[in-house]
Amino acid sequence: MTAEQLRALYRQQLLIEAVVEPSLDSEGWVVECRHTSGGLMALTNAEGIEQCFTDIDQATLNALEIGFQQVRIAD
């Protein structure tokens, strides 16, 4: 989901956690948000491709911009 879509879900209180973790597909970091139903939703671009950040700080900043006050770092 795009950042805008995730922000809308966050405002509706449907997301409970943001997680930054290493990408399984490439070098870098991805952002995933845990939905209240338990599923994970990845931050993607407009084409639906998972966004991968080379820098953990940039990934964390993108998670915070969704609306979260804190972000869990998984390694």
PDB file with one MODEL, atoms N, CA, C and O in Angstrom:
MODEL        1
ATOM      1  N   MET A   1       0.833  -1.180   0.000  1.00  0.00           N
ATOM      2  CA  MET A   1       0.000   0.000   0.000  1.00  0.00           C
ATOM      3  C   MET A   1       0.885   1.253   0.000  1.00  0.00           C
ATOM      4  O   MET A   1       1.976   1.259   0.570  1.00  0.00           O
ATOM      5  N   THR A   2       0.406   2.278  -0.631  1.00  0.00           N
ATOM      6  CA  THR A   2       1.167   3.530  -0.671  1.00  0.00           C
ATOM      7  C   THR A   2       1.144   4.194   0.703  1.00  0.00           C
ATOM      8  O   THR A   2       0.340   3.842   1.567  1.00  0.00           O
ATOM      9  N   ALA A   3       2.038   5.154   0.885  1.00  0.00           N
ATOM     10  CA  ALA A   3       2.094   5.888   2.153  1.00  0.00           C
ATOM     11  C   ALA A   3       0.762   6.573   2.429  1.00  0.00           C
ATOM     12  O   ALA A   3       0.297   6.588   3.569  1.00  0.00           O
ATOM     13  N   GLU A   4       0.150   7.135   1.402  1.00  0.00           N
ATOM     14  CA  GLU A   4      -1.144   7.809   1.574  1.00  0.00           C
ATOM     15  C   GLU A   4      -2.229   6.828   2.040  1.00  0.00           C
ATOM     16  O   GLU A   4      -3.025   7.152   2.922  1.00  0.00           O
ATOM     17  N   GLN A   5      -2.257   5.645   1.453  1.00  0.00           N
ATOM     18  CA  GLN A   5      -3.237   4.625   1.856  1.00  0.00           C
ATOM     19  C   GLN A   5      -2.986   4.166   3.291  1.00  0.00           C
ATOM     20  O   GLN A   5      -3.929   3.969   4.057  1.00  0.00           O
ATOM     21  N   LEU A   6      -1.718   3.997   3.651  1.00  0.00           N
ATOM     22  CA  LEU A   6      -1.393   3.585   5.014  1.00  0.00           C
ATOM     23  C   LEU A   6      -1.731   4.680   6.017  1.00  0.00           C
ATOM     24  O   LEU A   6      -2.200   4.389   7.117  1.00  0.00           O
ATOM     25  N   ARG A   7      -1.496   5.945   5.644  1.00  0.00           N
ATOM     26  CA  ARG A   7      -1.872   7.064   6.526  1.00  0.00           C
ATOM     27  C   ARG A   7      -3.375   7.068   6.776  1.00  0.00           C
ATOM     28  O   ARG A   7      -3.812   7.319   7.899  1.00  0.00           O
ATOM     29  N   ALA A   8      -4.168   6.792   5.748  1.00  0.00           N
ATOM     30  CA  ALA A   8      -5.621   6.751   5.906  1.00  0.00           C
ATOM     31  C   ALA A   8      -6.027   5.638   6.870  1.00  0.00           C
ATOM     32  O   ALA A   8      -6.902   5.836   7.714  1.00  0.00           O
ATOM     33  N   LEU A   9      -5.403   4.480   6.750  1.00  0.00           N
ATOM     34  CA  LEU A   9      -5.698   3.371   7.669  1.00  0.00           C
ATOM     35  C   LEU A   9      -5.267   3.717   9.091  1.00  0.00           C
ATOM     36  O   LEU A   9      -5.954   3.376  10.054  1.00  0.00           O
ATOM     37  N   TYR A  10      -4.127   4.395   9.218  1.00  0.00           N
ATOM     38  CA  TYR A  10      -3.645   4.793  10.544  1.00  0.00           C
ATOM     39  C   TYR A  10      -4.633   5.760  11.192  1.00  0.00           C
ATOM     40  O   TYR A  10      -4.952   5.620  12.372  1.00  0.00           O
ATOM     41  N   ARG A  11      -5.115   6.732  10.434  1.00  0.00           N
ATOM     42  CA  ARG A  11      -6.080   7.700  10.966  1.00  0.00           C
ATOM     43  C   ARG A  11      -7.380   7.025  11.395  1.00  0.00           C
ATOM     44  O   ARG A  11      -8.072   7.508  12.291  1.00  0.00           O
ATOM     45  N   GLN A  12      -7.705   5.911  10.750  1.00  0.00           N
ATOM     46  CA  GLN A  12      -8.898   5.145  11.111  1.00  0.00           C
ATOM     47  C   GLN A  12      -8.627   4.181  12.270  1.00  0.00           C
ATOM     48  O   GLN A  12      -9.505   3.416  12.670  1.00  0.00           O
ATOM     49  N   GLN A  13      -7.409   4.226  12.802  1.00  0.00           N
ATOM     50  CA  GLN A  13      -6.959   3.368  13.901  1.00  0.00           C
ATOM     51  C   GLN A  13      -7.020   1.890  13.536  1.00  0.00           C
ATOM     52  O   GLN A  13      -7.365   1.046  14.363  1.00  0.00           O
ATOM     53  N   LEU A  14      -6.678   1.588  12.276  1.00  0.00           N
ATOM     54  CA  LEU A  14      -6.664   0.202  11.811  1.00  0.00           C
ATOM     55  C   LEU A  14      -5.255  -0.380  11.746  1.00  0.00           C
ATOM     56  O   LEU A  14      -5.084  -1.566  11.466  1.00  0.00           O
ATOM     57  N   LEU A  15      -4.244   0.457  12.006  1.00  0.00           N
ATOM     58  CA  LEU A  15      -2.865  -0.022  12.047  1.00  0.00           C
ATOM     59  C   LEU A  15      -2.340   0.124  13.468  1.00  0.00           C
ATOM     60  O   LEU A  15      -2.555   1.145  14.121  1.00  0.00           O
ATOM     61  N   ILE A  16      -1.647  -0.912  13.939  1.00  0.00           N
ATOM     62  CA  ILE A  16      -1.212  -0.893  15.338  1.00  0.00           C
ATOM     63  C   ILE A  16       0.303  -0.829  15.515  1.00  0.00           C
ATOM     64  O   ILE A  16       0.784  -0.556  16.615  1.00  0.00           O
ATOM     65  N   GLU A  17       1.058  -1.077  14.445  1.00  0.00           N
ATOM     66  CA  GLU A  17       2.515  -1.112  14.603  1.00  0.00           C
ATOM     67  C   GLU A  17       3.186  -0.907  13.255  1.00  0.00           C
ATOM     68  O   GLU A  17       2.686  -1.351  12.221  1.00  0.00           O
ATOM     69  N   ALA A  18       4.320  -0.230  13.281  1.00  0.00           N
ATOM     70  CA  ALA A  18       5.182  -0.107  12.101  1.00  0.00           C
ATOM     71  C   ALA A  18       6.479  -0.855  12.390  1.00  0.00           C
ATOM     72  O   ALA A  18       7.061  -0.733  13.468  1.00  0.00           O
ATOM     73  N   VAL A  19       6.913  -1.625  11.408  1.00  0.00           N
ATOM     74  CA  VAL A  19       8.128  -2.421  11.557  1.00  0.00           C
ATOM     75  C   VAL A  19       9.053  -2.127  10.378  1.00  0.00           C
ATOM     76  O   VAL A  19       8.629  -2.168   9.223  1.00  0.00           O
ATOM     77  N   VAL A  20      10.311  -1.833  10.673  1.00  0.00           N
ATOM     78  CA  VAL A  20      11.340  -1.699   9.648  1.00  0.00           C
ATOM     79  C   VAL A  20      12.195  -2.950   9.740  1.00  0.00           C
ATOM     80  O   VAL A  20      12.702  -3.291  10.808  1.00  0.00           O
ATOM     81  N   GLU A  21      12.352  -3.632   8.607  1.00  0.00           N
ATOM     82  CA  GLU A  21      13.122  -4.880   8.620  1.00  0.00           C
ATOM     83  C   GLU A  21      13.920  -5.028   7.339  1.00  0.00           C
ATOM     84  O   GLU A  21      13.618  -4.379   6.338  1.00  0.00           O
ATOM     85  N   PRO A  22      14.933  -5.874   7.364  1.00  0.00           N
ATOM     86  CA  PRO A  22      15.737  -6.078   6.155  1.00  0.00           C
ATOM     87  C   PRO A  22      14.872  -6.636   5.028  1.00  0.00           C
ATOM     88  O   PRO A  22      13.986  -7.458   5.261  1.00  0.00           O
ATOM     89  N   SER A  23      15.138  -6.185   3.814  1.00  0.00           N
ATOM     90  CA  SER A  23      14.426  -6.683   2.642  1.00  0.00           C
ATOM     91  C   SER A  23      14.888  -8.100   2.334  1.00  0.00           C
ATOM     92  O   SER A  23      16.075  -8.414   2.427  1.00  0.00           O
ATOM     93  N   LEU A  24      13.942  -8.945   1.969  1.00  0.00           N
ATOM     94  CA  LEU A  24      14.283 -10.314   1.576  1.00  0.00           C
ATOM     95  C   LEU A  24      14.699 -10.387   0.116  1.00  0.00           C
ATOM     96  O   LEU A  24      15.394 -11.320  -0.288  1.00  0.00           O
ATOM     97  N   ASP A  25      14.274  -9.401  -0.682  1.00  0.00           N
ATOM     98  CA  ASP A  25      14.521  -9.412  -2.118  1.00  0.00           C
ATOM     99  C   ASP A  25      15.776  -8.675  -2.550  1.00  0.00           C
ATOM    100  O   ASP A  25      16.373  -9.008  -3.573  1.00  0.00           O
ATOM    101  N   SER A  26      16.178  -7.675  -1.778  1.00  0.00           N
ATOM    102  CA  SER A  26      17.346  -6.883  -2.167  1.00  0.00           C
ATOM    103  C   SER A  26      18.005  -6.315  -0.915  1.00  0.00           C
ATOM    104  O   SER A  26      17.476  -6.430   0.190  1.00  0.00           O
ATOM    105  N   GLU A  27      19.157  -5.707  -1.109  1.00  0.00           N
ATOM    106  CA  GLU A  27      19.820  -5.081   0.029  1.00  0.00           C
ATOM    107  C   GLU A  27      19.075  -3.817   0.409  1.00  0.00           C
ATOM    108  O   GLU A  27      18.729  -3.007  -0.451  1.00  0.00           O
ATOM    109  N   GLY A  28      18.834  -3.652   1.676  1.00  0.00           N
ATOM    110  CA  GLY A  28      18.145  -2.468   2.144  1.00  0.00           C
ATOM    111  C   GLY A  28      17.082  -2.816   3.174  1.00  0.00           C
ATOM    112  O   GLY A  28      17.074  -3.909   3.740  1.00  0.00           O
ATOM    113  N   TRP A  29      16.192  -1.870   3.403  1.00  0.00           N
ATOM    114  CA  TRP A  29      15.189  -1.968   4.457  1.00  0.00           C
ATOM    115  C   TRP A  29      13.805  -1.674   3.911  1.00  0.00           C
ATOM    116  O   TRP A  29      13.641  -0.821   3.038  1.00  0.00           O
ATOM    117  N   VAL A  30      12.796  -2.391   4.432  1.00  0.00           N
ATOM    118  CA  VAL A  30      11.413  -2.179   4.034  1.00  0.00           C
ATOM    119  C   VAL A  30      10.588  -1.805   5.257  1.00  0.00           C
ATOM    120  O   VAL A  30      10.979  -2.061   6.396  1.00  0.00           O
ATOM    121  N   VAL A  31       9.437  -1.192   4.995  1.00  0.00           N
ATOM    122  CA  VAL A  31       8.512  -0.797   6.050  1.00  0.00           C
ATOM    123  C   VAL A  31       7.249  -1.645   5.916  1.00  0.00           C
ATOM    124  O   VAL A  31       6.671  -1.748   4.834  1.00  0.00           O
ATOM    125  N   GLU A  32       6.832  -2.247   7.022  1.00  0.00           N
ATOM    126  CA  GLU A  32       5.581  -2.985   7.054  1.00  0.00           C
ATOM    127  C   GLU A  32       4.760  -2.493   8.234  1.00  0.00           C
ATOM    128  O   GLU A  32       5.301  -2.149   9.285  1.00  0.00           O
ATOM    129  N   CYS A  33       3.450  -2.465   8.048  1.00  0.00           N
ATOM    130  CA  CYS A  33       2.543  -2.025   9.100  1.00  0.00           C
ATOM    131  C   CYS A  33       1.617  -3.175   9.466  1.00  0.00           C
ATOM    132  O   CYS A  33       1.074  -3.854   8.594  1.00  0.00           O
ATOM    133  N   ARG A  34       1.447  -3.383  10.767  1.00  0.00           N
ATOM    134  CA  ARG A  34       0.571  -4.459  11.242  1.00  0.00           C
ATOM    135  C   ARG A  34      -0.846  -3.922  11.365  1.00  0.00           C
ATOM    136  O   ARG A  34      -1.099  -2.923  12.038  1.00  0.00           O
ATOM    137  N   HIS A  35      -1.767  -4.614  10.695  1.00  0.00           N
ATOM    138  CA  HIS A  35      -3.193  -4.264  10.718  1.00  0.00           C
ATOM    139  C   HIS A  35      -3.824  -4.836  11.981  1.00  0.00           C
ATOM    140  O   HIS A  35      -3.323  -5.814  12.536  1.00  0.00           O
ATOM    141  N   THR A  36      -4.907  -4.241  12.435  1.00  0.00           N
ATOM    142  CA  THR A  36      -5.582  -4.726  13.647  1.00  0.00           C
ATOM    143  C   THR A  36      -6.075  -6.159  13.474  1.00  0.00           C
ATOM    144  O   THR A  36      -6.264  -6.869  14.462  1.00  0.00           O
ATOM    145  N   SER A  37      -6.286  -6.594  12.233  1.00  0.00           N
ATOM    146  CA  SER A  37      -6.711  -7.982  11.988  1.00  0.00           C
ATOM    147  C   SER A  37      -5.539  -8.954  12.022  1.00  0.00           C
ATOM    148  O   SER A  37      -5.730 -10.167  11.937  1.00  0.00           O
ATOM    149  N   GLY A  38      -4.309  -8.414  12.150  1.00  0.00           N
ATOM    150  CA  GLY A  38      -3.135  -9.265  12.289  1.00  0.00           C
ATOM    151  C   GLY A  38      -2.238  -9.350  11.071  1.00  0.00           C
ATOM    152  O   GLY A  38      -1.095  -9.791  11.191  1.00  0.00           O
ATOM    153  N   GLY A  39      -2.708  -8.946   9.911  1.00  0.00           N
ATOM    154  CA  GLY A  39      -1.895  -9.024   8.709  1.00  0.00           C
ATOM    155  C   GLY A  39      -0.883  -7.896   8.625  1.00  0.00           C
ATOM    156  O   GLY A  39      -1.017  -6.874   9.298  1.00  0.00           O
ATOM    157  N   LEU A  40       0.134  -8.090   7.791  1.00  0.00           N
ATOM    158  CA  LEU A  40       1.145  -7.058   7.549  1.00  0.00           C
ATOM    159  C   LEU A  40       0.909  -6.436   6.186  1.00  0.00           C
ATOM    160  O   LEU A  40       0.593  -7.126   5.217  1.00  0.00           O
ATOM    161  N   MET A  41       1.066  -5.128   6.126  1.00  0.00           N
ATOM    162  CA  MET A  41       0.898  -4.394   4.879  1.00  0.00           C
ATOM    163  C   MET A  41       2.192  -3.663   4.583  1.00  0.00           C
ATOM    164  O   MET A  41       2.641  -2.836   5.377  1.00  0.00           O
ATOM    165  N   ALA A  42       2.792  -3.966   3.439  1.00  0.00           N
ATOM    166  CA  ALA A  42       4.070  -3.359   3.063  1.00  0.00           C
ATOM    167  C   ALA A  42       3.855  -1.989   2.439  1.00  0.00           C
ATOM    168  O   ALA A  42       2.872  -1.760   1.734  1.00  0.00           O
ATOM    169  N   LEU A  43       4.791  -1.082   2.711  1.00  0.00           N
ATOM    170  CA  LEU A  43       4.810   0.224   2.062  1.00  0.00           C
ATOM    171  C   LEU A  43       5.284   0.023   0.628  1.00  0.00           C
ATOM    172  O   LEU A  43       6.368  -0.510   0.391  1.00  0.00           O
ATOM    173  N   THR A  44       4.458   0.455  -0.327  1.00  0.00           N
ATOM    174  CA  THR A  44       4.783   0.287  -1.745  1.00  0.00           C
ATOM    175  C   THR A  44       4.741   1.636  -2.453  1.00  0.00           C
ATOM    176  O   THR A  44       4.304   2.640  -1.892  1.00  0.00           O
ATOM    177  N   ASN A  45       5.202   1.631  -3.687  1.00  0.00           N
ATOM    178  CA  ASN A  45       5.054   2.822  -4.519  1.00  0.00           C
ATOM    179  C   ASN A  45       3.695   2.750  -5.213  1.00  0.00           C
ATOM    180  O   ASN A  45       2.917   1.830  -4.959  1.00  0.00           O
ATOM    181  N   ALA A  46       3.408   3.707  -6.080  1.00  0.00           N
ATOM    182  CA  ALA A  46       2.103   3.767  -6.748  1.00  0.00           C
ATOM    183  C   ALA A  46       1.835   2.555  -7.641  1.00  0.00           C
ATOM    184  O   ALA A  46       0.679   2.229  -7.915  1.00  0.00           O
ATOM    185  N   GLU A  47       2.901   1.884  -8.097  1.00  0.00           N
ATOM    186  CA  GLU A  47       2.745   0.701  -8.950  1.00  0.00           C
ATOM    187  C   GLU A  47       2.582  -0.584  -8.137  1.00  0.00           C
ATOM    188  O   GLU A  47       2.438  -1.666  -8.707  1.00  0.00           O
ATOM    189  N   GLY A  48       2.603  -0.468  -6.825  1.00  0.00           N
ATOM    190  CA  GLY A  48       2.432  -1.645  -5.977  1.00  0.00           C
ATOM    191  C   GLY A  48       3.721  -2.395  -5.688  1.00  0.00           C
ATOM    192  O   GLY A  48       3.685  -3.511  -5.170  1.00  0.00           O
ATOM    193  N   ILE A  49       4.855  -1.798  -6.014  1.00  0.00           N
ATOM    194  CA  ILE A  49       6.153  -2.431  -5.766  1.00  0.00           C
ATOM    195  C   ILE A  49       6.653  -2.005  -4.396  1.00  0.00           C
ATOM    196  O   ILE A  49       6.688  -0.817  -4.076  1.00  0.00           O
ATOM    197  N   GLU A  50       7.039  -2.990  -3.589  1.00  0.00           N
ATOM    198  CA  GLU A  50       7.520  -2.706  -2.240  1.00  0.00           C
ATOM    199  C   GLU A  50       8.702  -1.738  -2.285  1.00  0.00           C
ATOM    200  O   GLU A  50       9.657  -1.945  -3.034  1.00  0.00           O
ATOM    201  N   GLN A  51       8.630  -0.688  -1.482  1.00  0.00           N
ATOM    202  CA  GLN A  51       9.717   0.290  -1.435  1.00  0.00           C
ATOM    203  C   GLN A  51      10.848  -0.254  -0.570  1.00  0.00           C
ATOM    204  O   GLN A  51      10.622  -0.740   0.538  1.00  0.00           O
ATOM    205  N   CYS A  52      12.062  -0.165  -1.092  1.00  0.00           N
ATOM    206  CA  CYS A  52      13.246  -0.618  -0.377  1.00  0.00           C
ATOM    207  C   CYS A  52      14.161   0.583  -0.193  1.00  0.00           C
ATOM    208  O   CYS A  52      14.498   1.275  -1.154  1.00  0.00           O
ATOM    209  N   PHE A  53      14.559   0.822   1.048  1.00  0.00           N
ATOM    210  CA  PHE A  53      15.402   1.961   1.394  1.00  0.00           C
ATOM    211  C   PHE A  53      16.796   1.463   1.714  1.00  0.00           C
ATOM    212  O   PHE A  53      16.951   0.470   2.424  1.00  0.00           O
ATOM    213  N   THR A  54      17.815   2.140   1.199  1.00  0.00           N
ATOM    214  CA  THR A  54      19.192   1.719   1.434  1.00  0.00           C
ATOM    215  C   THR A  54      19.642   2.047   2.848  1.00  0.00           C
ATOM    216  O   THR A  54      20.593   1.456   3.360  1.00  0.00           O
ATOM    217  N   ASP A  55      18.955   2.990   3.474  1.00  0.00           N
ATOM    218  CA  ASP A  55      19.349   3.488   4.788  1.00  0.00           C
ATOM    219  C   ASP A  55      18.235   3.210   5.799  1.00  0.00           C
ATOM    220  O   ASP A  55      17.074   3.528   5.539  1.00  0.00           O
ATOM    221  N   ILE A  56      18.573   2.625   6.938  1.00  0.00           N
ATOM    222  CA  ILE A  56      17.576   2.309   7.961  1.00  0.00           C
ATOM    223  C   ILE A  56      16.901   3.576   8.490  1.00  0.00           C
ATOM    224  O   ILE A  56      15.722   3.549   8.845  1.00  0.00           O
ATOM    225  N   ASP A  57      17.639   4.677   8.543  1.00  0.00           N
ATOM    226  CA  ASP A  57      17.054   5.930   9.020  1.00  0.00           C
ATOM    227  C   ASP A  57      15.986   6.439   8.053  1.00  0.00           C
ATOM    228  O   ASP A  57      14.960   6.961   8.489  1.00  0.00           O
ATOM    229  N   GLN A  58      16.211   6.296   6.767  1.00  0.00           N
ATOM    230  CA  GLN A  58      15.227   6.730   5.765  1.00  0.00           C
ATOM    231  C   GLN A  58      13.969   5.869   5.853  1.00  0.00           C
ATOM    232  O   GLN A  58      12.856   6.381   5.735  1.00  0.00           O
ATOM    233  N   ALA A  59      14.142   4.571   6.059  1.00  0.00           N
ATOM    234  CA  ALA A  59      12.984   3.678   6.217  1.00  0.00           C
ATOM    235  C   ALA A  59      12.198   4.057   7.464  1.00  0.00           C
ATOM    236  O   ALA A  59      10.968   4.093   7.439  1.00  0.00           O
ATOM    237  N   THR A  60      12.903   4.337   8.551  1.00  0.00           N
ATOM    238  CA  THR A  60      12.240   4.725   9.798  1.00  0.00           C
ATOM    239  C   THR A  60      11.485   6.034   9.629  1.00  0.00           C
ATOM    240  O   THR A  60      10.359   6.168  10.106  1.00  0.00           O
ATOM    241  N   LEU A  61      12.098   6.998   8.955  1.00  0.00           N
ATOM    242  CA  LEU A  61      11.438   8.282   8.714  1.00  0.00           C
ATOM    243  C   LEU A  61      10.141   8.085   7.927  1.00  0.00           C
ATOM    244  O   LEU A  61       9.132   8.722   8.229  1.00  0.00           O
ATOM    245  N   ASN A  62      10.161   7.215   6.928  1.00  0.00           N
ATOM    246  CA  ASN A  62       8.955   6.952   6.146  1.00  0.00           C
ATOM    247  C   ASN A  62       7.872   6.303   6.997  1.00  0.00           C
ATOM    248  O   ASN A  62       6.689   6.589   6.808  1.00  0.00           O
ATOM    249  N   ALA A  63       8.252   5.441   7.925  1.00  0.00           N
ATOM    250  CA  ALA A  63       7.279   4.836   8.835  1.00  0.00           C
ATOM    251  C   ALA A  63       6.678   5.889   9.757  1.00  0.00           C
ATOM    252  O   ALA A  63       5.473   5.883  10.007  1.00  0.00           O
ATOM    253  N   LEU A  64       7.504   6.785  10.259  1.00  0.00           N
ATOM    254  CA  LEU A  64       7.012   7.852  11.142  1.00  0.00           C
ATOM    255  C   LEU A  64       6.073   8.794  10.394  1.00  0.00           C
ATOM    256  O   LEU A  64       5.122   9.313  10.978  1.00  0.00           O
ATOM    257  N   GLU A  65       6.331   9.018   9.112  1.00  0.00           N
ATOM    258  CA  GLU A  65       5.486   9.908   8.318  1.00  0.00           C
ATOM    259  C   GLU A  65       4.087   9.340   8.095  1.00  0.00           C
ATOM    260  O   GLU A  65       3.167  10.079   7.745  1.00  0.00           O
ATOM    261  N   ILE A  66       3.922   8.039   8.293  1.00  0.00           N
ATOM    262  CA  ILE A  66       2.582   7.437   8.222  1.00  0.00           C
ATOM    263  C   ILE A  66       1.751   7.910   9.406  1.00  0.00           C
ATOM    264  O   ILE A  66       0.532   8.049   9.309  1.00  0.00           O
ATOM    265  N   GLY A  67       2.434   8.160  10.534  1.00  0.00           N
ATOM    266  CA  GLY A  67       1.731   8.665  11.712  1.00  0.00           C
ATOM    267  C   GLY A  67       2.164   8.023  13.014  1.00  0.00           C
ATOM    268  O   GLY A  67       1.797   8.489  14.092  1.00  0.00           O
ATOM    269  N   PHE A  68       2.935   6.966  12.922  1.00  0.00           N
ATOM    270  CA  PHE A  68       3.357   6.262  14.126  1.00  0.00           C
ATOM    271  C   PHE A  68       4.304   7.118  14.972  1.00  0.00           C
ATOM    272  O   PHE A  68       5.096   7.894  14.437  1.00  0.00           O
ATOM    273  N   GLN A  69       4.214   6.969  16.286  1.00  0.00           N
ATOM    274  CA  GLN A  69       5.094   7.699  17.202  1.00  0.00           C
ATOM    275  C   GLN A  69       6.406   6.945  17.412  1.00  0.00           C
ATOM    276  O   GLN A  69       7.430   7.542  17.745  1.00  0.00           O
ATOM    277  N   GLN A  70       6.362   5.631  17.215  1.00  0.00           N
ATOM    278  CA  GLN A  70       7.573   4.819  17.341  1.00  0.00           C
ATOM    279  C   GLN A  70       7.537   3.711  16.311  1.00  0.00           C
ATOM    280  O   GLN A  70       6.476   3.332  15.814  1.00  0.00           O
ATOM    281  N   VAL A  71       8.710   3.202  16.002  1.00  0.00           N
ATOM    282  CA  VAL A  71       8.857   2.172  14.971  1.00  0.00           C
ATOM    283  C   VAL A  71       9.706   1.055  15.540  1.00  0.00           C
ATOM    284  O   VAL A  71      10.732   1.300  16.174  1.00  0.00           O
ATOM    285  N   ARG A  72       9.266  -0.181  15.308  1.00  0.00           N
ATOM    286  CA  ARG A  72      10.061  -1.327  15.752  1.00  0.00           C
ATOM    287  C   ARG A  72      11.030  -1.706  14.640  1.00  0.00           C
ATOM    288  O   ARG A  72      10.648  -1.801  13.473  1.00  0.00           O
ATOM    289  N   ILE A  73      12.299  -1.924  15.019  1.00  0.00           N
ATOM    290  CA  ILE A  73      13.332  -2.353  14.085  1.00  0.00           C
ATOM    291  C   ILE A  73      13.523  -3.847  14.280  1.00  0.00           C
ATOM    292  O   ILE A  73      13.875  -4.306  15.367  1.00  0.00           O
ATOM    293  N   ALA A  74      13.286  -4.603  13.205  1.00  0.00           N
ATOM    294  CA  ALA A  74      13.467  -6.064  13.261  1.00  0.00           C
ATOM    295  C   ALA A  74      14.704  -6.419  12.453  1.00  0.00           C
ATOM    296  O   ALA A  74      14.920  -5.892  11.361  1.00  0.00           O
ATOM    297  N   ASP A  75      15.496  -7.299  12.989  1.00  0.00           N
ATOM    298  CA  ASP A  75      16.671  -7.737  12.233  1.00  0.00           C
ATOM    299  C   ASP A  75      16.688  -9.233  12.240  1.00  0.00           C
ATOM    300  O   ASP A  75      17.589  -9.842  11.663  1.00  0.00           O
TER     301      ASP A  75
ENDMDL
END
